[in-house]
JSON list of C-alpha atoms in Angstrom, two decimals:
[
{"chain": "A", "resi": 8, "resn": "MET", "atom": "CA", "xyz": [27.05, -26.15, 18.90]},
{"chain": "A", "resi": 9, "resn": "SER", "atom": "CA", "xyz": [25.04, -23.41, 17.90]},
{"chain": "A", "resi": 10, "resn": "GLU", "atom": "CA", "xyz": [26.26, -20.44, 15.67]},
{"chain": "A", "resi": 11, "resn": "PRO", "atom": "CA", "xyz": [26.74, -16.97, 17.23]},
{"chain": "A", "resi": 12, "resn": "PRO", "atom": "CA", "xyz": [24.01, -14.44, 16.27]},
{"chain": "A", "resi": 13, "resn": "ARG", "atom": "CA", "xyz": [24.68, -12.80, 13.04]},
{"chain": "A", "resi": 14, "resn": "ARG", "atom": "CA", "xyz": [25.18, -8.96, 13.24]},
{"chain": "A", "resi": 15, "resn": "ARG", "atom": "CA", "xyz": [22.45, -6.99, 11.46]},
{"chain": "A", "resi": 16, "resn": "TRP", "atom": "CA", "xyz": [24.97, -4.30, 10.44]},
{"chain": "A", "resi": 17, "resn": "ARG", "atom": "CA", "xyz": [28.30, -4.32, 8.91]},
{"chain": "A", "resi": 18, "resn": "SER", "atom": "CA", "xyz": [29.41, -1.43, 11.04]},
{"chain": "A", "resi": 19, "resn": "SER", "atom": "CA", "xyz": [31.61, -1.87, 14.18]},
{"chain": "A", "resi": 20, "resn": "ALA", "atom": "CA", "xyz": [29.90, -2.04, 17.47]},
{"chain": "A", "resi": 21, "resn": "ALA", "atom": "CA", "xyz": [31.40, 1.59, 18.28]},
{"chain": "A", "resi": 22, "resn": "VAL", "atom": "CA", "xyz": [29.88, 2.99, 14.87]},
{"chain": "A", "resi": 23, "resn": "GLU", "atom": "CA", "xyz": [26.56, 1.49, 15.86]},
{"chain": "A", "resi": 24, "resn": "SER", "atom": "CA", "xyz": [26.58, 2.94, 19.44]},
{"chain": "A", "resi": 25, "resn": "ARG", "atom": "CA", "xyz": [27.61, 6.53, 18.09]},
{"chain": "A", "resi": 26, "resn": "ALA", "atom": "CA", "xyz": [24.71, 6.30, 15.48]},
{"chain": "A", "resi": 27, "resn": "ARG", "atom": "CA", "xyz": [22.41, 5.47, 18.22]},
{"chain": "A", "resi": 28, "resn": "GLU", "atom": "CA", "xyz": [23.63, 8.64, 20.00]},
{"chain": "A", "resi": 29, "resn": "LEU", "atom": "CA", "xyz": [23.35, 10.54, 17.21]},
{"chain": "A", "resi": 30, "resn": "ARG", "atom": "CA", "xyz": [19.52, 9.64, 16.46]},
{"chain": "A", "resi": 31, "resn": "ARG", "atom": "CA", "xyz": [18.64, 10.86, 19.72]},
{"chain": "A", "resi": 32, "resn": "ALA", "atom": "CA", "xyz": [20.44, 14.34, 19.24]},
{"chain": "A", "resi": 33, "resn": "LEU", "atom": "CA", "xyz": [19.43, 15.59, 15.68]},
{"chain": "A", "resi": 34, "resn": "THR", "atom": "CA", "xyz": [20.21, 19.04, 14.83]},
{"chain": "A", "resi": 35, "resn": "PRO", "atom": "CA", "xyz": [17.27, 21.51, 14.27]},
{"chain": "A", "resi": 36, "resn": "ALA", "atom": "CA", "xyz": [18.03, 21.18, 10.36]},
{"chain": "A", "resi": 37, "resn": "GLU", "atom": "CA", "xyz": [17.99, 17.34, 10.70]},
{"chain": "A", "resi": 38, "resn": "GLN", "atom": "CA", "xyz": [14.89, 17.30, 12.60]},
{"chain": "A", "resi": 39, "resn": "GLN", "atom": "CA", "xyz": [13.20, 19.46, 10.07]},
{"chain": "A", "resi": 40, "resn": "LEU", "atom": "CA", "xyz": [14.31, 17.21, 7.07]},
{"chain": "A", "resi": 41, "resn": "TRP", "atom": "CA", "xyz": [13.57, 14.18, 9.00]},
{"chain": "A", "resi": 42, "resn": "HIS", "atom": "CA", "xyz": [10.21, 15.40, 9.66]},
{"chain": "A", "resi": 43, "resn": "HIS", "atom": "CA", "xyz": [9.34, 15.15, 6.04]},
{"chain": "A", "resi": 44, "resn": "LEU", "atom": "CA", "xyz": [11.25, 12.07, 5.11]},
{"chain": "A", "resi": 45, "resn": "ARG", "atom": "CA", "xyz": [9.91, 9.70, 7.79]},
{"chain": "A", "resi": 46, "resn": "SER", "atom": "CA", "xyz": [7.08, 7.35, 7.31]},
{"chain": "A", "resi": 47, "resn": "ARG", "atom": "CA", "xyz": [7.39, 6.99, 3.92]},
{"chain": "A", "resi": 48, "resn": "GLN", "atom": "CA", "xyz": [5.96, 10.49, 3.31]},
{"chain": "A", "resi": 49, "resn": "LEU", "atom": "CA", "xyz": [8.32, 11.62, 0.46]},
{"chain": "A", "resi": 50, "resn": "ALA", "atom": "CA", "xyz": [7.20, 9.77, -2.88]},
{"chain": "A", "resi": 51, "resn": "GLY", "atom": "CA", "xyz": [6.69, 6.96, -0.79]},
{"chain": "A", "resi": 52, "resn": "TYR", "atom": "CA", "xyz": [10.25, 6.00, -0.25]},
{"chain": "A", "resi": 53, "resn": "GLY", "atom": "CA", "xyz": [11.38, 4.83, 3.25]},
{"chain": "A", "resi": 54, "resn": "PHE", "atom": "CA", "xyz": [14.25, 6.54, 4.87]},
{"chain": "A", "resi": 55, "resn": "ARG", "atom": "CA", "xyz": [16.55, 5.58, 7.68]},
{"chain": "A", "resi": 56, "resn": "ARG", "atom": "CA", "xyz": [18.50, 8.29, 9.89]},
{"chain": "A", "resi": 57, "resn": "GLN", "atom": "CA", "xyz": [21.92, 8.32, 11.15]},
{"chain": "A", "resi": 58, "resn": "TYR", "atom": "CA", "xyz": [22.61, 5.50, 9.52]},
{"chain": "A", "resi": 59, "resn": "PRO", "atom": "CA", "xyz": [25.92, 3.30, 9.95]},
{"chain": "A", "resi": 60, "resn": "VAL", "atom": "CA", "xyz": [27.41, 2.63, 6.44]},
{"chain": "A", "resi": 61, "resn": "GLY", "atom": "CA", "xyz": [30.74, 0.87, 7.03]},
{"chain": "A", "resi": 62, "resn": "ARG", "atom": "CA", "xyz": [32.94, 3.07, 9.25]},
{"chain": "A", "resi": 63, "resn": "PHE", "atom": "CA", "xyz": [30.78, 6.23, 8.35]},
{"chain": "A", "resi": 64, "resn": "ILE", "atom": "CA", "xyz": [27.51, 7.25, 9.63]},
{"chain": "A", "resi": 65, "resn": "VAL", "atom": "CA", "xyz": [25.20, 9.04, 7.17]},
{"chain": "A", "resi": 66, "resn": "ASP", "atom": "CA", "xyz": [22.53, 11.66, 8.18]},
{"chain": "A", "resi": 67, "resn": "PHE", "atom": "CA", "xyz": [19.66, 9.76, 5.99]},
{"chain": "A", "resi": 68, "resn": "PHE", "atom": "CA", "xyz": [19.80, 6.77, 3.90]},
{"chain": "A", "resi": 69, "resn": "CYS", "atom": "CA", "xyz": [17.22, 5.42, 1.41]},
{"chain": "A", "resi": 70, "resn": "PRO", "atom": "CA", "xyz": [17.97, 1.81, 0.90]},
{"chain": "A", "resi": 71, "resn": "ALA", "atom": "CA", "xyz": [15.46, 1.43, -2.25]},
{"chain": "A", "resi": 72, "resn": "ALA", "atom": "CA", "xyz": [17.22, 4.33, -4.16]},
{"chain": "A", "resi": 73, "resn": "LYS", "atom": "CA", "xyz": [20.64, 3.85, -2.92]},
{"chain": "A", "resi": 74, "resn": "LEU", "atom": "CA", "xyz": [20.38, 7.66, -1.93]},
{"chain": "A", "resi": 75, "resn": "VAL", "atom": "CA", "xyz": [22.37, 9.43, 0.84]},
{"chain": "A", "resi": 76, "resn": "ILE", "atom": "CA", "xyz": [21.45, 12.66, 2.12]},
{"chain": "A", "resi": 77, "resn": "GLU", "atom": "CA", "xyz": [23.89, 14.75, 4.34]},
{"chain": "A", "resi": 78, "resn": "VAL", "atom": "CA", "xyz": [23.05, 17.97, 6.19]},
{"chain": "A", "resi": 79, "resn": "ASP", "atom": "CA", "xyz": [26.27, 20.08, 6.72]},
{"chain": "A", "resi": 80, "resn": "GLY", "atom": "CA", "xyz": [26.46, 22.30, 9.55]},
{"chain": "A", "resi": 81, "resn": "ASP", "atom": "CA", "xyz": [29.34, 24.80, 10.19]},
{"chain": "A", "resi": 82, "resn": "THR", "atom": "CA", "xyz": [31.72, 22.38, 11.22]},
{"chain": "A", "resi": 83, "resn": "HIS", "atom": "CA", "xyz": [31.71, 20.93, 7.54]},
{"chain": "A", "resi": 84, "resn": "ALA", "atom": "CA", "xyz": [33.64, 23.91, 6.34]},
{"chain": "A", "resi": 85, "resn": "GLU", "atom": "CA", "xyz": [36.82, 22.78, 8.11]},
{"chain": "A", "resi": 86, "resn": "GLN", "atom": "CA", "xyz": [36.36, 19.21, 6.87]},
{"chain": "A", "resi": 87, "resn": "THR", "atom": "CA", "xyz": [36.06, 19.24, 3.13]},
{"chain": "A", "resi": 88, "resn": "ASP", "atom": "CA", "xyz": [38.73, 16.62, 2.34]},
{"chain": "A", "resi": 89, "resn": "TYR", "atom": "CA", "xyz": [37.08, 14.35, 4.95]},
{"chain": "A", "resi": 90, "resn": "ASP", "atom": "CA", "xyz": [33.59, 14.89, 3.39]},
{"chain": "A", "resi": 91, "resn": "ALA", "atom": "CA", "xyz": [35.14, 14.22, -0.16]},
{"chain": "A", "resi": 92, "resn": "GLU", "atom": "CA", "xyz": [36.42, 11.12, 0.83]},
{"chain": "A", "resi": 93, "resn": "ARG", "atom": "CA", "xyz": [33.52, 9.90, 2.51]},
{"chain": "A", "resi": 94, "resn": "THR", "atom": "CA", "xyz": [31.30, 10.77, -0.65]},
{"chain": "A", "resi": 95, "resn": "ARG", "atom": "CA", "xyz": [34.21, 9.14, -2.84]},
{"chain": "A", "resi": 96, "resn": "TRP", "atom": "CA", "xyz": [33.84, 5.97, -0.72]},
{"chain": "A", "resi": 97, "resn": "LEU", "atom": "CA", "xyz": [29.99, 5.86, -0.68]},
{"chain": "A", "resi": 98, "resn": "ASN", "atom": "CA", "xyz": [29.70, 6.41, -4.41]},
{"chain": "A", "resi": 99, "resn": "GLN", "atom": "CA", "xyz": [32.56, 4.00, -5.56]},
{"chain": "A", "resi": 100, "resn": "GLN", "atom": "CA", "xyz": [32.62, 1.07, -2.76]},
{"chain": "A", "resi": 101, "resn": "LYS", "atom": "CA", "xyz": [28.62, 1.03, -2.23]},
{"chain": "A", "resi": 102, "resn": "GLY", "atom": "CA", "xyz": [27.27, 2.67, -5.59]},
{"chain": "A", "resi": 103, "resn": "TYR", "atom": "CA", "xyz": [25.32, 5.43, -3.39]},
{"chain": "A", "resi": 104, "resn": "THR", "atom": "CA", "xyz": [24.31, 8.94, -4.64]},
{"chain": "A", "resi": 105, "resn": "VAL", "atom": "CA", "xyz": [25.23, 11.39, -2.31]},
{"chain": "A", "resi": 106, "resn": "LEU", "atom": "CA", "xyz": [23.29, 14.71, -2.01]},
{"chain": "A", "resi": 107, "resn": "ARG", "atom": "CA", "xyz": [24.58, 17.40, 0.52]},
{"chain": "A", "resi": 108, "resn": "PHE", "atom": "CA", "xyz": [22.79, 20.42, 1.71]},
{"chain": "A", "resi": 109, "resn": "THR", "atom": "CA", "xyz": [23.50, 22.88, 4.19]},
{"chain": "A", "resi": 110, "resn": "ASN", "atom": "CA", "xyz": [21.83, 23.56, 7.52]},
{"chain": "A", "resi": 111, "resn": "GLY", "atom": "CA", "xyz": [20.82, 26.80, 5.63]},
{"chain": "A", "resi": 112, "resn": "ASP", "atom": "CA", "xyz": [19.33, 25.14, 2.53]},
{"chain": "A", "resi": 113, "resn": "VAL", "atom": "CA", "xyz": [16.95, 23.30, 4.71]},
{"chain": "A", "resi": 114, "resn": "HIS", "atom": "CA", "xyz": [15.81, 26.15, 6.92]},
{"chain": "A", "resi": 115, "resn": "ARG", "atom": "CA", "xyz": [15.55, 28.84, 4.36]},
{"chain": "A", "resi": 116, "resn": "ASN", "atom": "CA", "xyz": [14.60, 26.76, 1.20]},
{"chain": "A", "resi": 117, "resn": "LEU", "atom": "CA", "xyz": [12.96, 23.53, 2.52]},
{"chain": "A", "resi": 118, "resn": "THR", "atom": "CA", "xyz": [10.89, 23.15, -0.79]},
{"chain": "A", "resi": 119, "resn": "ALA", "atom": "CA", "xyz": [13.88, 23.13, -2.87]},
{"chain": "A", "resi": 120, "resn": "VAL", "atom": "CA", "xyz": [15.63, 20.61, -0.75]},
{"chain": "A", "resi": 121, "resn": "LEU", "atom": "CA", "xyz": [12.56, 18.22, -0.89]},
{"chain": "A", "resi": 122, "resn": "ASP", "atom": "CA", "xyz": [12.45, 18.74, -4.50]},
{"chain": "A", "resi": 123, "resn": "ALA", "atom": "CA", "xyz": [16.20, 17.82, -5.14]},
{"chain": "A", "resi": 124, "resn": "ILE", "atom": "CA", "xyz": [15.61, 14.65, -3.04]},
{"chain": "A", "resi": 125, "resn": "VAL", "atom": "CA", "xyz": [12.30, 13.78, -5.16]},
{"chain": "A", "resi": 126, "resn": "ALA", "atom": "CA", "xyz": [14.22, 14.29, -8.30]},
{"chain": "A", "resi": 127, "resn": "ALA", "atom": "CA", "xyz": [17.29, 12.02, -7.19]},
{"chain": "A", "resi": 128, "resn": "LEU", "atom": "CA", "xyz": [14.78, 9.41, -5.94]},
{"chain": "A", "resi": 129, "resn": "THR", "atom": "CA", "xyz": [12.72, 9.25, -9.35]},
{"chain": "A", "resi": 130, "resn": "ARG", "atom": "CA", "xyz": [15.97, 9.66, -11.50]},
{"chain": "A", "resi": 131, "resn": "PRO", "atom": "CA", "xyz": [16.20, 6.48, -13.75]},
{"chain": "A", "resi": 132, "resn": "PRO", "atom": "CA", "xyz": [19.65, 4.43, -12.40]},
{"chain": "A", "resi": 133, "resn": "PRO", "atom": "CA", "xyz": [22.60, 5.02, -14.65]}
]
């Protein structure tokens, strides 16, 4: 008897499905940032968008640098506890660095956002 196929991701089918939906419906700020992150354009690092990590979906993920980038819209002002829990879990359980930017940061000061991401990518590991 053959083994069942292995799942590529370690997230539930529901989380994977939701991530696929979110990839098709990026916010304008996420689209703007993705334009600069895709195809290894930023310092040669590859990124994934709307990527499932456990029970969470992160906006952008760079596996090589263990870097998560979150672009927070207006709704995040009402969910600071949830965002803090996510960040804590990603840091402690996965060892990922999490950078957070607002939609306004991306729209008004994209150069500074990209500079901060490059700095995190090229920072030596702890």
